[in-house]
Short mmCIF file of C-alpha atoms and ligand atoms in Angstrom, two decimals:
data_model
loop_
_atom_site.label_atom_id
_atom_site.label_comp_id
_atom_site.label_asym_id
_atom_site.label_seq_id
_atom_site.Cartn_x
_atom_site.Cartn_y
_atom_site.Cartn_z
CA MET A 10 126.03 -64.09 215.11
CA ARG A 11 124.87 -62.46 212.20
CA VAL A 12 127.84 -60.16 210.79
CA LEU A 13 127.73 -56.75 209.20
CA GLY A 14 131.09 -55.91 206.93
CA ILE A 15 132.23 -52.69 205.28
CA GLU A 16 135.43 -52.28 203.24
CA THR A 17 136.14 -48.71 202.51
CA SER A 18 139.96 -49.32 202.59
CA CYS A 19 140.33 -48.13 199.13
CA ASP A 20 138.71 -47.23 196.13
CA GLU A 21 135.88 -50.55 196.54
CA THR A 22 132.80 -50.36 198.90
CA GLY A 23 131.94 -54.18 200.37
CA VAL A 24 129.29 -54.67 202.73
CA ALA A 25 128.00 -58.64 203.10
CA VAL A 26 126.87 -60.17 206.35
CA TYR A 27 128.04 -62.85 207.51
CA ASP A 28 126.60 -65.37 209.63
CA SER A 29 128.05 -68.65 212.00
CA GLU A 30 125.14 -70.78 211.49
CA ARG A 31 124.24 -69.91 207.24
CA GLY A 32 126.84 -68.61 205.94
CA LEU A 33 126.70 -65.91 203.58
CA LEU A 34 123.37 -64.25 203.63
CA SER A 35 124.37 -61.31 200.89
CA HIS A 36 127.24 -58.89 199.26
CA VAL A 37 127.63 -56.28 197.95
CA LEU A 38 129.85 -54.35 196.29
CA TYR A 39 130.51 -51.50 193.73
CA SER A 40 134.00 -50.09 193.19
CA GLN A 41 134.87 -45.79 191.84
CA VAL A 42 137.52 -47.61 189.01
CA ALA A 43 135.68 -45.11 186.25
CA MET A 44 135.52 -42.38 188.64
CA HIS A 45 138.54 -42.59 189.05
CA ALA A 46 139.80 -43.20 185.25
CA ASP A 47 140.43 -39.79 184.49
CA TYR A 48 143.31 -39.06 186.84
CA GLY A 49 145.53 -42.06 186.14
CA GLY A 50 145.29 -43.90 189.85
CA VAL A 51 142.79 -43.16 192.98
CA VAL A 52 142.47 -39.55 194.59
CA PRO A 53 142.10 -40.18 197.84
CA GLU A 54 139.74 -37.38 198.31
CA LEU A 55 137.33 -38.14 195.75
CA ALA A 56 137.52 -41.80 197.23
CA SER A 57 135.92 -40.89 200.20
CA ARG A 58 133.52 -38.45 199.64
CA ASP A 59 132.27 -42.02 197.25
CA HIS A 60 131.92 -44.48 200.46
CA VAL A 61 129.89 -41.29 201.92
CA ARG A 62 127.07 -41.11 199.22
CA LYS A 63 127.26 -45.86 198.24
CA LEU A 64 127.50 -47.34 201.82
CA LEU A 65 123.84 -46.74 203.18
CA PRO A 66 122.59 -48.03 199.79
CA LEU A 67 124.48 -50.23 199.70
CA CYS A 68 123.47 -51.08 203.59
CA ARG A 69 120.83 -51.16 202.97
CA GLN A 70 120.45 -53.00 199.62
CA VAL A 71 122.12 -56.00 201.74
CA LEU A 72 119.69 -56.40 204.75
CA ASP A 73 116.90 -56.49 201.45
CA ASP A 74 118.73 -59.31 200.04
CA ALA A 75 119.34 -61.01 202.98
CA GLY A 76 115.62 -60.92 203.91
CA LEU A 77 116.71 -59.17 207.23
CA GLN A 78 116.25 -56.35 209.68
CA LEU A 79 118.95 -53.37 210.39
CA THR A 80 118.02 -55.49 214.09
CA GLU A 81 118.68 -58.69 213.58
CA ILE A 82 122.46 -57.93 212.90
CA GLU A 83 124.13 -58.56 215.66
CA GLY A 84 127.68 -57.21 215.45
CA ILE A 85 129.41 -54.98 212.93
CA ALA A 86 133.07 -55.59 211.43
CA TYR A 87 134.80 -52.90 209.18
CA THR A 88 138.16 -52.49 206.89
CA ALA A 89 140.74 -49.94 209.98
CA GLY A 90 143.17 -50.43 208.09
CA PRO A 91 145.66 -50.48 206.04
CA GLY A 92 145.11 -47.80 203.76
CA LEU A 93 144.22 -44.53 202.20
CA VAL A 94 143.08 -42.98 206.23
CA GLY A 95 140.25 -40.84 204.50
CA ALA A 96 138.83 -43.50 203.49
CA LEU A 97 139.12 -45.76 206.51
CA MET A 98 137.81 -43.37 208.71
CA VAL A 99 134.41 -43.49 206.83
CA GLY A 100 133.42 -47.08 207.29
CA GLY A 101 134.71 -46.63 210.69
CA SER A 102 133.03 -44.41 211.27
CA PHE A 103 129.08 -45.60 209.62
CA ALA A 104 130.40 -49.09 211.38
CA HIS A 105 130.91 -47.20 214.87
CA ALA A 106 127.65 -44.81 214.66
CA LEU A 107 125.84 -47.88 213.40
CA GLY A 108 127.04 -50.02 216.20
CA LEU A 109 126.14 -47.42 219.24
CA ALA A 110 121.94 -47.03 217.67
CA LEU A 111 122.76 -51.46 217.12
CA GLY A 112 124.45 -52.00 220.48
CA CYS A 113 126.26 -54.20 219.54
CA PRO A 114 129.99 -54.69 219.70
CA VAL A 115 132.25 -53.20 216.46
CA LEU A 116 135.58 -54.10 215.57
CA GLY A 117 138.06 -52.64 212.84
CA VAL A 118 139.21 -55.20 212.01
CA HIS A 119 142.73 -55.77 209.12
CA HIS A 120 142.61 -56.10 205.21
CA MET A 121 145.71 -58.80 204.25
CA GLU A 122 143.27 -61.10 207.10
CA GLY A 123 140.12 -60.53 205.59
CA HIS A 124 141.50 -61.48 201.89
CA LEU A 125 144.08 -64.14 203.73
CA LEU A 126 140.67 -65.34 205.54
CA ALA A 127 138.05 -65.47 202.30
CA PRO A 128 138.86 -69.10 200.82
CA MET A 129 137.02 -70.47 203.85
CA LEU A 130 134.48 -68.93 203.50
CA GLU A 131 134.18 -71.22 199.76
CA PRO A 132 132.16 -75.20 200.33
CA ASP A 133 135.81 -76.74 200.87
CA PRO A 134 137.74 -74.27 203.27
CA PRO A 135 141.59 -74.33 203.82
CA ALA A 136 142.32 -76.08 207.76
CA PHE A 137 145.15 -74.82 209.78
CA PRO A 138 148.12 -74.65 209.30
CA PHE A 139 149.00 -73.83 206.43
CA VAL A 140 151.00 -71.37 204.53
CA ALA A 141 149.88 -68.90 202.59
CA LEU A 142 150.71 -66.31 199.07
CA LEU A 143 149.13 -62.80 200.03
CA VAL A 144 148.77 -61.33 196.46
CA SER A 145 147.09 -57.71 195.70
CA GLY A 146 147.47 -54.51 194.35
CA GLY A 147 149.80 -53.13 197.69
CA HIS A 148 151.64 -56.43 199.13
CA THR A 149 154.06 -60.30 198.44
CA GLN A 150 154.13 -62.11 201.40
CA LEU A 151 154.06 -65.75 201.97
CA VAL A 152 152.95 -65.93 205.47
CA ASP A 153 152.76 -69.26 207.95
CA VAL A 154 150.12 -69.33 209.21
CA GLN A 155 148.53 -71.49 212.09
CA GLY A 156 145.62 -70.58 213.49
CA VAL A 157 143.89 -67.03 213.31
CA GLY A 158 146.24 -64.50 214.47
CA GLU A 159 149.58 -66.66 214.02
CA TYR A 160 151.33 -65.48 211.15
CA ARG A 161 155.30 -65.52 211.29
CA LEU A 162 156.26 -63.41 208.00
CA LEU A 163 159.02 -65.11 205.62
CA GLY A 164 158.70 -63.40 202.80
CA GLU A 165 157.47 -60.28 201.02
CA SER A 166 158.88 -58.44 198.47
CA VAL A 167 161.77 -55.81 198.52
CA ASP A 168 159.75 -52.70 196.01
CA ASP A 169 156.44 -53.82 193.07
CA ALA A 170 154.23 -55.67 194.65
CA ALA A 171 153.09 -58.05 191.95
CA GLY A 172 149.24 -56.49 191.85
CA GLU A 173 151.50 -52.62 191.22
CA ALA A 174 153.19 -54.93 188.69
CA PHE A 175 150.70 -55.83 186.52
CA ASP A 176 149.18 -53.02 186.60
CA LYS A 177 152.47 -51.19 185.77
CA ALA A 178 152.95 -53.67 183.01
CA ALA A 179 149.40 -52.62 182.04
CA LYS A 180 149.89 -49.20 181.07
CA MET A 181 152.94 -49.39 179.27
CA LEU A 182 151.15 -51.89 177.02
CA GLY A 183 148.11 -49.24 176.84
CA LEU A 184 145.90 -50.96 179.50
CA ASP A 185 143.61 -49.64 181.68
CA TYR A 186 143.35 -50.40 185.17
CA PRO A 187 143.00 -52.14 186.47
CA GLY A 188 145.45 -54.03 185.17
CA GLY A 189 145.77 -57.29 186.17
CA PRO A 190 142.92 -58.49 184.13
CA GLN A 191 143.39 -56.99 180.92
CA VAL A 192 147.65 -58.46 180.81
CA ALA A 193 145.82 -61.45 181.78
CA ARG A 194 143.61 -61.61 179.10
CA LEU A 195 145.67 -59.92 175.73
CA ALA A 196 148.88 -63.15 177.23
CA GLU A 197 145.35 -65.37 176.06
CA GLN A 198 147.31 -64.32 172.46
CA GLY A 199 150.96 -64.49 173.81
CA ASP A 200 153.33 -66.79 172.02
CA PRO A 201 155.27 -68.19 174.83
CA ALA A 202 158.64 -68.91 173.44
CA ARG A 203 158.81 -65.72 171.84
CA TYR A 204 160.19 -63.25 174.54
CA ARG A 205 161.84 -65.00 178.04
CA PHE A 206 161.75 -62.39 181.09
CA PRO A 207 163.67 -62.33 184.68
CA ARG A 208 162.34 -64.81 187.41
CA PRO A 209 164.07 -61.98 190.19
CA MET A 210 165.72 -63.03 192.83
CA THR A 211 165.02 -67.19 191.99
CA ASP A 212 168.61 -67.91 191.83
CA ARG A 213 169.57 -67.40 195.90
CA PRO A 214 167.87 -68.24 198.43
CA GLY A 215 165.03 -66.81 200.90
CA LEU A 216 161.86 -66.08 200.31
CA ASP A 217 161.78 -62.36 199.35
CA PHE A 218 160.71 -61.44 196.33
CA SER A 219 160.87 -57.34 193.95
CA PHE A 220 159.38 -56.56 191.60
CA SER A 221 160.48 -53.48 189.97
CA GLY A 222 162.28 -55.20 187.53
CA LEU A 223 160.00 -56.51 185.84
CA LYS A 224 158.67 -53.75 185.11
CA THR A 225 162.03 -51.74 183.60
CA PHE A 226 162.17 -55.43 181.43
CA THR A 227 159.13 -55.29 180.24
CA MET A 228 158.81 -50.87 179.12
CA ASN A 229 162.94 -51.60 178.05
CA THR A 230 161.18 -54.91 175.38
CA LEU A 231 158.08 -52.34 174.73
CA ALA A 232 160.54 -49.46 173.69
CA ALA A 233 163.33 -52.03 171.19
CA ALA A 234 160.05 -53.34 169.56
CA THR A 235 158.60 -49.82 168.25
CA ARG A 236 161.87 -49.22 167.91
CA GLY A 237 162.52 -52.03 165.18
CA GLY A 238 159.06 -50.18 163.34
CA ASP A 239 156.94 -53.48 165.22
CA ASP A 240 154.04 -52.11 167.67
CA SER A 241 151.44 -54.65 167.01
CA GLU A 242 149.01 -55.77 168.77
CA GLN A 243 150.48 -60.06 168.45
CA THR A 244 154.22 -58.19 169.75
CA ARG A 245 151.22 -56.54 172.65
CA ALA A 246 150.23 -59.65 173.57
CA ASP A 247 153.90 -61.96 173.07
CA ILE A 248 155.13 -59.78 175.94
CA ALA A 249 152.09 -59.55 178.11
CA ARG A 250 152.77 -63.43 178.07
CA ALA A 251 156.09 -62.99 178.40
CA PHE A 252 155.63 -60.83 181.95
CA GLU A 253 152.78 -63.04 183.21
CA THR A 254 154.73 -65.60 182.89
CA ALA A 255 157.68 -64.67 184.68
CA VAL A 256 155.51 -63.65 187.51
CA VAL A 257 153.29 -67.00 187.81
CA GLU A 258 156.13 -69.13 188.27
CA THR A 259 158.32 -66.87 190.56
CA LEU A 260 155.81 -67.26 192.80
CA ALA A 261 155.31 -70.74 192.31
CA ILE A 262 159.30 -71.29 192.79
CA LYS A 263 159.35 -69.18 195.85
CA CYS A 264 155.40 -70.73 197.14
CA ARG A 265 157.18 -74.21 196.72
CA ARG A 266 160.01 -73.20 198.96
CA ALA A 267 158.50 -72.60 201.90
CA LEU A 268 156.23 -75.21 201.49
CA ARG A 269 159.67 -77.40 202.03
CA GLU A 270 160.18 -75.11 204.45
CA THR A 271 157.42 -75.25 206.65
CA GLY A 272 156.80 -78.67 206.48
CA ARG A 273 153.36 -77.92 205.35
CA ARG A 274 150.73 -79.21 203.39
CA ALA A 275 148.08 -77.07 202.63
CA LEU A 276 148.74 -73.65 199.66
CA VAL A 277 145.88 -70.80 200.44
CA ILE A 278 146.16 -67.80 197.56
CA ALA A 279 144.16 -65.00 198.84
CA GLY A 280 144.27 -61.03 196.91
CA GLY A 281 143.54 -59.72 193.31
CA VAL A 282 146.05 -61.59 191.78
CA SER A 283 145.05 -64.72 192.50
CA ALA A 284 142.15 -64.02 191.12
CA ASN A 285 144.89 -65.14 187.90
CA LYS A 286 144.15 -68.84 185.86
CA ARG A 287 147.17 -69.43 185.38
CA LEU A 288 149.01 -68.56 188.41
CA ARG A 289 146.09 -70.68 190.53
CA GLU A 290 146.89 -73.42 187.59
CA GLN A 291 150.58 -73.70 188.15
CA LEU A 292 150.53 -73.38 192.10
CA ASP A 293 147.93 -76.64 191.24
CA THR A 294 150.98 -78.03 189.46
CA MET A 295 153.34 -77.17 192.32
CA ALA A 296 151.59 -78.19 194.42
CA CYS A 297 150.07 -81.79 193.54
CA LYS A 298 153.88 -83.00 192.82
CA GLU A 299 154.90 -81.46 196.60
CA HIS A 300 151.73 -83.75 197.81
CA ALA A 301 150.58 -80.49 199.16
CA ARG A 302 146.73 -78.50 198.15
CA LEU A 303 145.23 -75.28 196.83
CA PHE A 304 142.74 -73.56 198.54
CA TYR A 305 141.67 -69.78 196.67
CA ALA A 306 138.40 -67.96 196.62
CA ARG A 307 136.06 -67.28 194.09
CA PRO A 308 137.19 -64.58 191.35
CA GLU A 309 134.96 -61.74 192.80
CA PHE A 310 136.81 -62.70 196.95
CA CYS A 311 140.10 -62.74 195.37
CA THR A 312 140.17 -58.99 194.80
CA ASP A 313 137.64 -56.04 197.82
CA ASN A 314 134.96 -56.88 199.11
CA GLY A 315 132.65 -56.73 202.00
CA ALA A 316 132.03 -60.82 202.25
CA MET A 317 136.39 -61.20 203.59
CA ILE A 318 135.37 -58.26 206.12
CA ALA A 319 132.29 -59.75 207.87
CA TYR A 320 134.20 -63.00 207.19
CA ALA A 321 137.60 -62.04 209.75
CA GLY A 322 135.47 -59.61 212.22
CA TRP A 323 132.85 -63.36 212.81
CA GLN A 324 136.21 -65.07 213.79
CA ARG A 325 137.10 -62.32 216.40
CA LEU A 326 133.89 -60.62 217.36
CA ARG A 327 132.60 -64.36 218.50
CA ALA A 328 136.11 -63.97 220.71
CA GLY A 329 135.07 -61.10 222.59
CA GLN A 330 137.42 -58.49 220.98
CA ARG A 331 136.23 -55.44 221.01
CA ASP A 332 136.96 -52.19 219.16
CA GLY A 333 135.61 -49.83 222.47
CA ASP A 334 134.56 -46.02 221.93
CA ARG A 335 137.06 -45.86 219.72
CA ILE A 336 137.12 -45.38 215.94
CA LEU A 337 140.14 -47.46 213.74
CA ALA A 338 142.47 -46.08 210.82
CA VAL A 339 145.96 -47.38 210.82
CA PRO A 340 147.28 -46.89 207.73
CA ARG A 341 150.22 -48.60 207.24
CA TRP A 342 149.98 -51.93 209.37
CA PRO A 343 151.76 -54.51 209.63
CA LEU A 344 149.88 -58.16 209.60
CA ASP A 345 152.25 -59.82 212.27
CA GLN A 346 151.02 -57.44 214.77
CA LEU A 347 147.86 -58.46 215.24
CA PRO A 348 146.90 -60.52 218.23
CA SER A 349 146.82 -63.79 218.20
CA LEU A 350 143.05 -65.89 218.97
CA MET A 351 145.26 -68.79 220.29
CA THR A 352 146.40 -65.98 223.53
CA GLU A 353 143.56 -64.10 222.99
CA CYS A 354 141.09 -67.17 223.72
CA SER A 355 142.75 -67.92 226.84
CA ALA A 356 143.45 -65.32 227.73
P1 ATP B 19 145.58 -54.49 198.92
O1 ATP B 19 145.04 -55.56 199.24
O2 ATP B 19 146.81 -54.75 198.69
O3 ATP B 19 144.88 -53.17 199.92
P2 ATP B 19 143.90 -53.90 196.47
O4 ATP B 19 143.27 -53.29 197.61
O5 ATP B 19 144.53 -52.66 196.02
O6 ATP B 19 145.81 -53.99 197.75
P3 ATP B 19 143.02 -56.08 195.61
O7 ATP B 19 141.73 -55.14 194.98
O8 ATP B 19 143.13 -57.53 196.41
O9 ATP B 19 143.91 -55.08 196.45
O10 ATP B 19 143.66 -56.45 194.13
C1 ATP B 19 143.69 -55.76 192.57
C2 ATP B 19 144.88 -56.41 192.31
O11 ATP B 19 144.60 -57.09 191.50
C3 ATP B 19 145.11 -55.36 190.90
O12 ATP B 19 147.07 -56.16 191.25
C4 ATP B 19 144.43 -55.98 190.05
O13 ATP B 19 145.63 -55.51 188.61
C5 ATP B 19 145.02 -57.79 190.62
N1 ATP B 19 143.87 -58.44 190.13
C6 ATP B 19 142.86 -57.80 189.58
N2 ATP B 19 142.39 -59.74 188.79
C7 ATP B 19 143.77 -60.22 188.27
C8 ATP B 19 144.60 -61.13 187.19
N3 ATP B 19 143.27 -61.92 186.73
N4 ATP B 19 145.13 -61.43 186.90
C9 ATP B 19 146.76 -61.12 188.09
N5 ATP B 19 146.40 -59.37 189.30
C10 ATP B 19 145.31 -59.58 189.47
MG1 MG B 20 141.15 -51.77 194.37
FE1 FE B 21 142.73 -55.47 199.02
#
């Protein structure tokens, strides 16, 4: 089955074709980051309009790259949520219009399920069951995964997501959005011994996270340095390093706890922050010690993309799931409300 995947939940237009026999055939991504930069954040109305402008050309490009005719598409998957409602509506309307024209099934996919399954597009994919750490701009969650749609939430952030904390710390350090990669780059020059930031919520049991305190800690450390007449690049690098180390270690402590509590032997990390090199290294070391294995997607499939939507869509389309004639746009949508494929199949 050849599935066209469409991602428009926020400020990235992603389109891809996944073929169940041949794997991923092609994928393209257009980021609106430059357009929103002047406003200091994503402007929802501008995002929707830009998705309208970009979807058709990107769709043509992805088919060209794959050497396919439009009529060779056998299923369409689009991001139905969570995300910006206007942006979601653009992808949903496009997918349904195309599905109607081609007479093929259409399905709205959960954006976080897309992230979660993205590592399965890699040559050495994880097998169920596993523990997943979803770390992105809007989510920080630990999930016990037994199969597609078999998601048990183990813990999540009670305030900011890890990616959001990276973005806010970046802003304080005078870096551009998206801040994660920039903080990581600056941190490479940082002295790891200069500052020590807290590891929030690691001193008590449980698998929840809190990252808003680290943001305040960053602000206070910067302010204290500036008051002392120190606003050097080296100090900013040292702060970036301390911040990154604190986030990474906190995530590693909770992942280890989740592996021990569930007894799982595989840890999957997904979402934009899973592209972080230090996080990958530290989790790899931790997983080894726990006799478990770490899995992640290539960096471009950690952040938003169409490939993960095509793949997650195929998993559900092949089990017979369809939207019917309703376009889905669900701005808030808990992952554990998704139907299980195990029950769907046996029903
Ligand atoms: P969500 O998926 O929760 O709806 P989103 O789609 O905005 O949110 P993603 O696209 O998955 O999030 O990831 C973007 C986030 O990942 C940003 O916060 C960005 O700063 C962060 N990020 C990307 N690369 C890195 C990196 N190398 N290190 C740390 N953070 C990173
Ligand atoms: Mg994004
Ligand atoms: Fe995302």
